[in-house]
Short mmCIF file of C-alpha atoms in Angstrom, two decimals:
data_model
loop_
_atom_site.label_atom_id
_atom_site.label_comp_id
_atom_site.label_asym_id
_atom_site.label_seq_id
_atom_site.Cartn_x
_atom_site.Cartn_y
_atom_site.Cartn_z
CA MET A 849 1.76 28.05 -2.08
CA THR A 850 3.81 30.19 0.33
CA GLU A 851 7.28 28.64 1.30
CA PRO A 852 6.94 28.36 5.27
CA TYR A 853 3.51 26.92 4.92
CA VAL A 854 4.60 24.13 2.50
CA TRP A 855 7.58 23.33 4.71
CA TRP A 856 5.46 22.95 7.80
CA ALA A 857 3.04 20.73 5.98
CA ILE A 858 5.83 18.43 4.66
CA LEU A 859 7.21 18.22 8.30
CA GLY A 860 3.79 17.30 9.44
CA ILE A 861 3.16 14.73 6.77
CA THR A 862 6.58 13.22 7.53
CA LEU A 863 6.18 12.95 11.11
CA ALA A 864 2.63 11.63 10.93
CA THR A 865 3.79 8.98 8.45
CA PHE A 866 6.92 7.97 10.46
CA LEU A 867 5.30 7.87 13.87
CA SER A 868 2.25 5.61 12.80
CA ARG A 869 4.50 3.21 10.83
CA CYS A 870 7.21 2.94 13.63
CA SER A 871 5.31 3.25 16.83
CA LEU A 872 4.31 -0.32 17.36
CA HIS A 873 7.78 -1.68 16.20
CA LEU A 874 9.45 0.65 18.67
CA LEU A 875 7.27 -0.74 21.55
CA GLY A 876 8.22 -4.27 20.35
CA ASN A 877 6.58 -6.97 22.48
CA ARG A 878 5.96 -4.59 25.35
CA LEU A 879 2.41 -3.79 24.13
CA GLN A 880 0.26 -6.84 24.64
CA VAL A 881 -2.62 -7.10 22.13
CA PRO A 882 -5.50 -9.44 23.14
CA HIS A 883 -5.37 -12.63 21.19
CA THR A 884 -8.84 -12.35 19.92
CA LEU A 885 -8.11 -8.90 18.47
CA GLU A 886 -4.90 -10.03 16.84
CA SER A 887 -6.55 -12.86 15.29
CA ALA A 888 -9.33 -10.76 13.99
CA LEU A 889 -6.75 -8.16 12.49
CA ARG A 890 -5.51 -10.89 10.22
CA TYR A 891 -8.29 -9.80 7.98
CA ALA A 892 -7.34 -6.09 8.05
CA PRO A 893 -4.69 -6.32 5.08
CA ALA A 894 -7.36 -7.65 2.64
CA CYS A 895 -9.91 -5.21 3.90
CA ALA A 896 -7.49 -2.21 3.77
CA LEU A 897 -6.58 -3.04 0.19
CA ALA A 898 -10.15 -3.30 -0.88
CA ALA A 899 -10.98 0.03 0.81
CA ILE A 900 -8.16 1.70 -0.98
CA LEU A 901 -8.68 0.40 -4.46
CA VAL A 902 -12.53 0.07 -4.75
CA PRO A 903 -13.33 3.85 -4.64
CA ASP A 904 -10.44 4.26 -7.25
CA LEU A 905 -12.36 2.06 -9.60
CA VAL A 906 -16.01 2.53 -9.08
CA PHE A 907 -16.31 6.46 -9.26
CA ASN A 908 -16.43 7.82 -12.72
CA GLU A 909 -16.18 11.45 -12.97
CA GLY A 910 -17.40 11.69 -9.25
CA GLN A 911 -20.48 9.38 -9.74
CA LEU A 912 -20.79 5.87 -8.62
CA ASP A 913 -20.82 3.97 -11.93
CA LEU A 914 -20.83 0.10 -12.19
CA SER A 915 -21.69 -0.07 -15.86
CA PHE A 916 -19.63 -0.72 -19.12
CA ASP A 917 -19.22 3.13 -19.52
CA ASN A 918 -16.88 3.21 -16.49
CA PRO A 919 -13.50 2.17 -18.09
CA ARG A 920 -11.82 1.94 -14.79
CA TRP A 921 -14.27 -0.49 -13.35
CA VAL A 922 -14.07 -2.73 -16.49
CA ALA A 923 -10.25 -2.59 -16.42
CA GLY A 924 -10.25 -3.57 -12.58
CA ILE A 925 -12.60 -6.49 -13.22
CA VAL A 926 -10.55 -7.78 -16.28
CA SER A 927 -7.31 -7.32 -14.19
CA ALA A 928 -8.72 -9.38 -11.39
CA ALA A 929 -9.81 -12.01 -13.80
CA ILE A 930 -6.51 -12.11 -15.42
CA PHE A 931 -4.63 -12.48 -12.20
CA ALA A 932 -7.05 -15.17 -10.89
CA ALA A 933 -6.47 -17.27 -14.15
CA ASN A 934 -2.61 -17.12 -14.39
CA ARG A 935 -1.17 -15.50 -11.24
CA SER A 936 0.91 -13.14 -13.25
CA MET A 937 0.98 -9.54 -11.90
CA ILE A 938 2.56 -8.03 -14.93
CA ALA A 939 -0.11 -9.72 -17.21
CA SER A 940 -2.90 -8.47 -14.98
CA ILE A 941 -1.60 -4.88 -14.67
CA SER A 942 -0.90 -4.44 -18.41
CA GLY A 943 -4.04 -6.34 -19.51
CA GLY A 944 -6.07 -4.01 -17.19
CA MET A 945 -4.25 -0.92 -18.69
CA ALA A 946 -4.86 -2.11 -22.25
CA VAL A 947 -8.53 -2.48 -21.67
CA PHE A 948 -8.74 0.83 -20.02
CA TRP A 949 -7.03 2.58 -22.90
CA LEU A 950 -9.01 0.74 -25.36
CA LEU A 951 -12.39 1.58 -23.78
CA ARG A 952 -11.41 5.32 -23.71
CA VAL A 953 -10.39 5.41 -27.33
CA TRP A 954 -13.77 3.77 -28.21
CA MET B 1068 4.26 -14.36 -9.08
CA SER B 1069 7.24 -16.40 -8.74
CA GLU B 1070 7.29 -19.61 -6.81
CA PRO B 1071 9.02 -20.02 -3.44
CA ILE B 1072 12.49 -21.34 -4.03
CA ILE B 1073 13.03 -24.31 -1.75
CA ASN B 1074 16.73 -25.11 -1.23
CA ASP B 1075 16.97 -28.42 0.57
CA THR B 1076 20.69 -28.87 0.03
CA GLY B 1077 22.45 -25.65 1.04
CA ALA B 1078 21.26 -23.46 3.93
CA VAL B 1079 19.56 -20.14 3.01
CA THR B 1080 22.06 -17.31 3.48
CA PRO B 1081 21.08 -13.78 4.50
CA ARG B 1082 22.24 -12.75 1.09
CA ASP B 1083 19.83 -15.31 -0.54
CA ALA B 1084 17.01 -14.16 1.57
CA PHE B 1085 17.71 -10.43 0.67
CA LEU B 1086 17.85 -11.16 -3.09
CA ARG B 1087 14.83 -13.40 -2.89
CA GLY B 1088 12.85 -10.35 -1.23
CA VAL B 1089 14.15 -8.12 -4.20
CA ARG B 1090 13.05 -10.84 -6.84
CA GLU B 1091 9.56 -11.39 -5.40
CA LEU B 1092 8.84 -7.69 -5.43
CA MET B 1093 9.85 -7.31 -9.03
CA PRO B 1094 6.60 -8.48 -10.60
CA ALA B 1095 4.97 -5.38 -9.10
CA TRP B 1096 7.41 -2.96 -10.70
CA PRO B 1097 5.02 -1.57 -13.39
CA GLY B 1098 2.48 -0.72 -10.87
CA ILE B 1099 5.03 0.84 -8.43
CA PHE B 1100 6.60 2.70 -11.17
CA ALA B 1101 3.38 4.16 -12.54
CA TRP B 1102 2.27 5.11 -9.13
CA GLY B 1103 5.43 6.99 -8.15
CA LEU B 1104 5.30 8.71 -11.51
CA VAL B 1105 1.67 9.88 -10.91
CA THR B 1106 2.51 10.95 -7.32
CA GLY B 1107 5.51 13.00 -8.58
CA ILE B 1108 3.33 14.70 -11.18
CA ALA B 1109 0.53 15.19 -8.84
CA MET B 1110 2.77 16.95 -6.29
CA VAL B 1111 4.07 19.49 -8.95
CA LYS B 1112 0.70 20.10 -10.49
CA SER B 1113 -0.79 20.93 -7.14
CA GLY B 1114 1.73 23.70 -6.82
CA LEU B 1115 4.92 22.31 -5.07
CA SER B 1116 8.18 23.31 -6.44
CA VAL B 1117 10.56 20.70 -7.74
CA THR B 1118 12.62 20.94 -4.44
CA GLU B 1119 9.54 20.70 -2.11
CA ALA B 1120 8.20 17.86 -3.94
CA THR B 1121 11.55 15.89 -4.01
CA VAL B 1122 11.99 16.50 -0.22
CA LEU B 1123 8.48 15.38 0.62
CA SER B 1124 8.93 12.25 -1.48
CA LEU B 1125 12.24 11.37 0.22
CA LEU B 1126 11.23 12.06 3.81
CA ALA B 1127 7.67 10.90 3.87
CA TYR B 1128 7.92 8.07 1.25
CA ALA B 1129 4.00 7.74 1.61
CA GLY B 1130 2.30 7.70 -1.72
CA SER B 1131 -1.27 7.75 -0.41
CA ALA B 1132 -0.55 10.05 2.33
CA GLN B 1133 1.18 12.52 -0.07
CA LEU B 1134 -1.70 12.24 -2.42
CA ALA B 1135 -4.44 12.84 0.24
CA ALA B 1136 -2.55 15.78 1.65
CA LEU B 1137 -2.24 17.57 -1.75
CA PRO B 1138 -5.74 19.01 -2.12
CA LEU B 1139 -5.57 20.07 1.59
CA MET B 1140 -2.23 21.95 0.95
CA ALA B 1141 -3.44 23.53 -2.24
CA ALA B 1142 -6.39 24.87 -0.23
CA PHE B 1143 -4.01 26.14 2.53
CA ALA B 1144 -5.81 23.87 5.05
CA PRO B 1145 -4.42 24.17 8.61
CA ILE B 1146 -1.24 22.20 9.22
CA TRP B 1147 -2.89 20.18 11.97
CA LEU B 1148 -5.59 19.05 9.46
CA VAL B 1149 -2.98 18.12 6.90
CA THR B 1150 -1.02 16.20 9.61
CA LEU B 1151 -4.16 14.47 11.05
CA THR B 1152 -5.24 13.38 7.40
CA ALA B 1153 -1.73 11.84 6.97
CA VAL B 1154 -2.08 10.04 10.20
CA THR B 1155 -5.45 8.46 9.32
CA VAL B 1156 -4.24 7.42 5.86
CA ASN B 1157 -1.19 5.65 7.60
CA LEU B 1158 -3.06 4.07 10.57
CA ARG B 1159 -3.53 0.82 8.57
CA PHE B 1160 0.29 0.47 9.02
CA VAL B 1161 -0.24 0.33 12.80
CA VAL B 1162 -2.49 -2.60 12.11
CA TYR B 1163 0.16 -4.28 9.88
CA SER B 1164 2.77 -3.80 12.54
CA VAL B 1165 0.59 -5.62 15.09
CA LEU B 1166 0.78 -8.60 12.66
CA THR B 1167 4.42 -8.48 11.98
CA ARG B 1168 6.24 -6.96 15.01
CA ARG B 1169 7.10 -10.37 16.47
CA HIS B 1170 9.30 -11.11 13.50
CA PHE B 1171 11.13 -7.94 14.09
CA ALA B 1172 11.02 -7.40 17.92
CA HIS B 1173 14.68 -8.71 18.33
CA LEU B 1174 16.12 -5.82 16.04
CA SER B 1175 17.95 -2.75 17.50
CA GLY B 1176 15.82 0.34 17.78
CA GLN B 1177 17.57 1.91 14.79
CA ARG B 1178 16.77 -0.97 12.49
CA ARG B 1179 13.15 -0.78 13.62
CA LEU B 1180 12.99 2.86 12.67
CA TRP B 1181 14.22 1.89 9.29
CA LEU B 1182 11.72 -0.85 9.07
CA GLY B 1183 8.93 1.70 9.89
CA TYR B 1184 10.19 4.08 7.32
CA LEU B 1185 10.45 1.46 4.52
CA VAL B 1186 7.08 -0.32 5.12
CA GLY B 1187 4.63 -0.36 2.27
CA ASP B 1188 1.40 -2.18 1.18
CA ILE B 1189 3.11 -4.37 -1.29
CA MET B 1190 5.99 -5.67 0.52
CA PHE B 1191 3.72 -6.14 3.55
CA ALA B 1192 1.45 -8.39 1.54
CA ARG B 1193 4.39 -10.27 0.05
CA PHE B 1194 5.95 -10.80 3.49
CA THR B 1195 2.77 -12.04 5.08
CA ALA B 1196 2.01 -14.35 2.16
CA MET B 1197 5.65 -15.82 2.47
CA ILE B 1198 5.44 -16.30 6.24
CA GLU B 1199 2.19 -18.07 5.82
CA ARG B 1200 3.65 -20.55 3.25
CA GLU B 1201 6.96 -20.97 4.88
CA PRO B 1202 6.65 -20.29 8.60
CA ASP B 1203 10.23 -21.57 9.24
CA TYR B 1204 11.93 -19.47 6.60
CA PRO B 1205 15.13 -18.16 8.04
CA HIS B 1206 16.47 -14.61 7.64
CA ARG B 1207 12.91 -13.36 6.91
CA VAL B 1208 14.18 -9.90 8.13
CA HIS B 1209 16.74 -9.79 5.22
CA TYR B 1210 13.92 -11.10 2.84
CA TYR B 1211 11.75 -8.12 4.07
CA PHE B 1212 14.51 -5.45 3.62
CA GLY B 1213 15.43 -6.74 0.23
CA GLY B 1214 11.89 -6.28 -1.07
CA ALA B 1215 11.33 -3.04 0.94
CA ILE B 1216 14.60 -1.39 -0.25
CA ALA B 1217 13.92 -2.43 -3.88
CA ASN B 1218 10.40 -0.81 -3.55
CA TRP B 1219 11.95 2.32 -2.20
CA VAL B 1220 14.55 2.60 -5.05
CA LEU B 1221 11.84 2.09 -7.73
CA TRP B 1222 9.46 4.40 -6.09
CA GLN B 1223 11.87 7.44 -5.56
CA ILE B 1224 13.22 7.01 -9.16
CA SER B 1225 9.73 7.03 -10.62
CA SER B 1226 8.65 9.79 -8.25
CA ILE B 1227 11.46 12.11 -9.16
CA ILE B 1228 11.09 11.35 -12.88
CA GLY B 1229 7.42 12.36 -12.36
CA ILE B 1230 8.38 15.60 -10.58
CA PHE B 1231 10.69 16.73 -13.48
CA ALA B 1232 8.38 15.44 -16.14
CA ALA B 1233 5.28 17.09 -14.62
CA THR B 1234 4.72 19.64 -17.38
CA THR B 1235 5.15 17.10 -20.38
CA ILE B 1236 3.09 14.16 -19.21
CA PRO B 1237 -0.61 14.65 -19.39
CA THR B 1238 -2.82 13.52 -16.48
CA SER B 1239 -5.37 12.16 -19.15
CA TRP B 1240 -3.25 9.08 -19.54
CA GLY B 1241 -4.74 7.73 -16.39
CA LEU B 1242 -1.37 6.10 -15.43
CA GLU B 1243 -2.39 6.12 -11.75
CA LEU B 1244 -4.80 3.25 -12.70
CA ALA B 1245 -1.58 0.91 -12.82
CA GLY B 1246 -1.11 1.52 -9.17
CA THR B 1247 -4.54 0.59 -8.27
CA LEU B 1248 -4.39 -2.58 -10.58
CA THR B 1249 -1.25 -3.69 -8.55
CA LEU B 1250 -3.37 -3.72 -5.41
CA VAL B 1251 -6.03 -5.62 -7.19
CA ALA B 1252 -3.43 -8.36 -7.99
CA LEU B 1253 -2.54 -8.34 -4.31
CA LEU B 1254 -6.05 -8.49 -3.03
CA VAL B 1255 -7.04 -11.55 -5.40
CA PRO B 1256 -4.91 -14.17 -3.70
CA LEU B 1257 -5.92 -13.09 -0.28
CA CYS B 1258 -9.54 -13.84 -0.94
CA ALA B 1259 -9.20 -17.55 -0.51
CA ASN B 1260 -11.88 -18.27 2.08
CA ARG B 1261 -15.42 -17.08 3.12
CA PRO B 1262 -14.44 -14.76 6.00
CA VAL B 1263 -12.06 -12.74 3.91
CA LEU B 1264 -14.43 -12.54 1.02
CA ALA B 1265 -17.27 -11.18 3.25
CA GLY B 1266 -14.84 -8.75 4.94
CA VAL B 1267 -13.61 -7.55 1.65
CA MET B 1268 -17.23 -6.92 0.28
CA VAL B 1269 -18.29 -5.17 3.33
CA ALA B 1270 -15.13 -2.98 3.45
CA SER B 1271 -15.68 -2.11 -0.29
CA VAL B 1272 -19.25 -1.09 0.19
CA VAL B 1273 -18.32 0.97 3.32
CA SER B 1274 -15.51 2.61 1.60
CA VAL B 1275 -17.79 3.69 -1.20
CA LEU B 1276 -20.45 4.85 1.12
CA ALA B 1277 -17.90 6.82 3.41
CA HIS B 1278 -16.05 8.19 0.36
CA ASP B 1279 -16.74 11.84 1.33
CA VAL B 1280 -16.02 11.55 5.01
CA PRO B 1281 -13.27 14.03 5.77
CA MET B 1282 -9.63 13.25 6.58
CA ARG B 1283 -9.98 9.91 4.72
CA LEU B 1284 -11.63 8.41 7.87
CA GLY B 1285 -13.72 6.32 5.47
CA LEU B 1286 -10.78 4.15 5.00
CA LEU B 1287 -10.57 3.35 8.75
CA LEU B 1288 -14.28 2.84 9.00
CA ALA B 1289 -14.27 0.46 6.04
CA ILE B 1290 -11.28 -1.54 7.61
CA ALA B 1291 -13.19 -1.68 11.07
CA PHE B 1292 -16.49 -2.94 9.39
CA GLY B 1293 -14.60 -5.39 7.06
CA VAL B 1294 -12.63 -6.96 9.90
CA GLY B 1295 -15.54 -7.22 12.09
CA THR B 1296 -17.57 -8.95 9.53
CA ALA B 1297 -14.78 -11.40 8.57
CA PHE B 1298 -14.31 -12.38 12.14
CA ALA B 1299 -18.04 -12.78 12.66
CA VAL B 1300 -18.24 -14.98 9.63
CA GLU B 1301 -15.24 -17.03 10.84
CA ARG B 1302 -17.05 -17.48 14.30
CA ALA B 1303 -20.15 -18.61 12.65
CA GLY B 1304 -18.38 -21.01 10.50
CA ARG B 1305 -16.73 -22.57 13.48
CA ALA B 1306 -19.85 -22.80 15.53
CA PRO B 1307 -21.45 -26.40 15.93
#
């Protein structure tokens, strides 16, 4: 990559990130959000997490794959089950990774 | 996950709150570390120099936005497209700040800038869960900054290790999965009732269907449909 291009891109990403994350905090309470919208948005964090992580798990080499042949999908299910059972984040991450590595060696 | 520490005898000091924030972030460290490592590696493998990658990591501090921008940069996509993509990946933080800003509205402008810079998915989920359990917890700002700063330190260390180790760690290890699994562990406890479950299912399906929509707009579509569904289910549940 040529130098000036990369630095402009870095500047763009930084500004985009910073402005979208700070904008509402800088407005403080000056911006009024309708109560109904605010109460609906309570569901946004869970939906956002799902929308970020599910595509990471269900695509196997570019194809939708919900079978046992997709190690990431199986690891995700196992990881969720471990967390639901004992509420330990370290156990669920390491259990999921162990399953993932085992399935790939298989 | 550590249980909330309830201290009936002594008052909670700002320092206690800060340290509790640090402590409650710690169970997520393997995921944060693996994700930072992967982001560092990915930046260098996409063609950034060590200096460029380090500066991007320190300035933007935005794992998913950095990852989303890399293929565009490698293809010399126009700067406005790179920037807009970073905006769409970050828009969920606008929603997060709608939900949390009242806790921080009394802070100075400079503090709020730091707050914006340091926000992340993991600490956001931790913070909202804590506020839900203990609505009257004092020094919540210190709690937040404790976890957020710990997250920042872990992320930058792992990211810089990744940048320098890029040539020696094979991508075939699939380390990035650890980051995704951290989000799984954050999502599971949120799915405690029917509206959330319905919203999460719809958001998941839409995110898969809209996977190829440019500029990661599929993420926003998925959130919009998921929130709409959850809210509709909540309304239906309350109707007589």
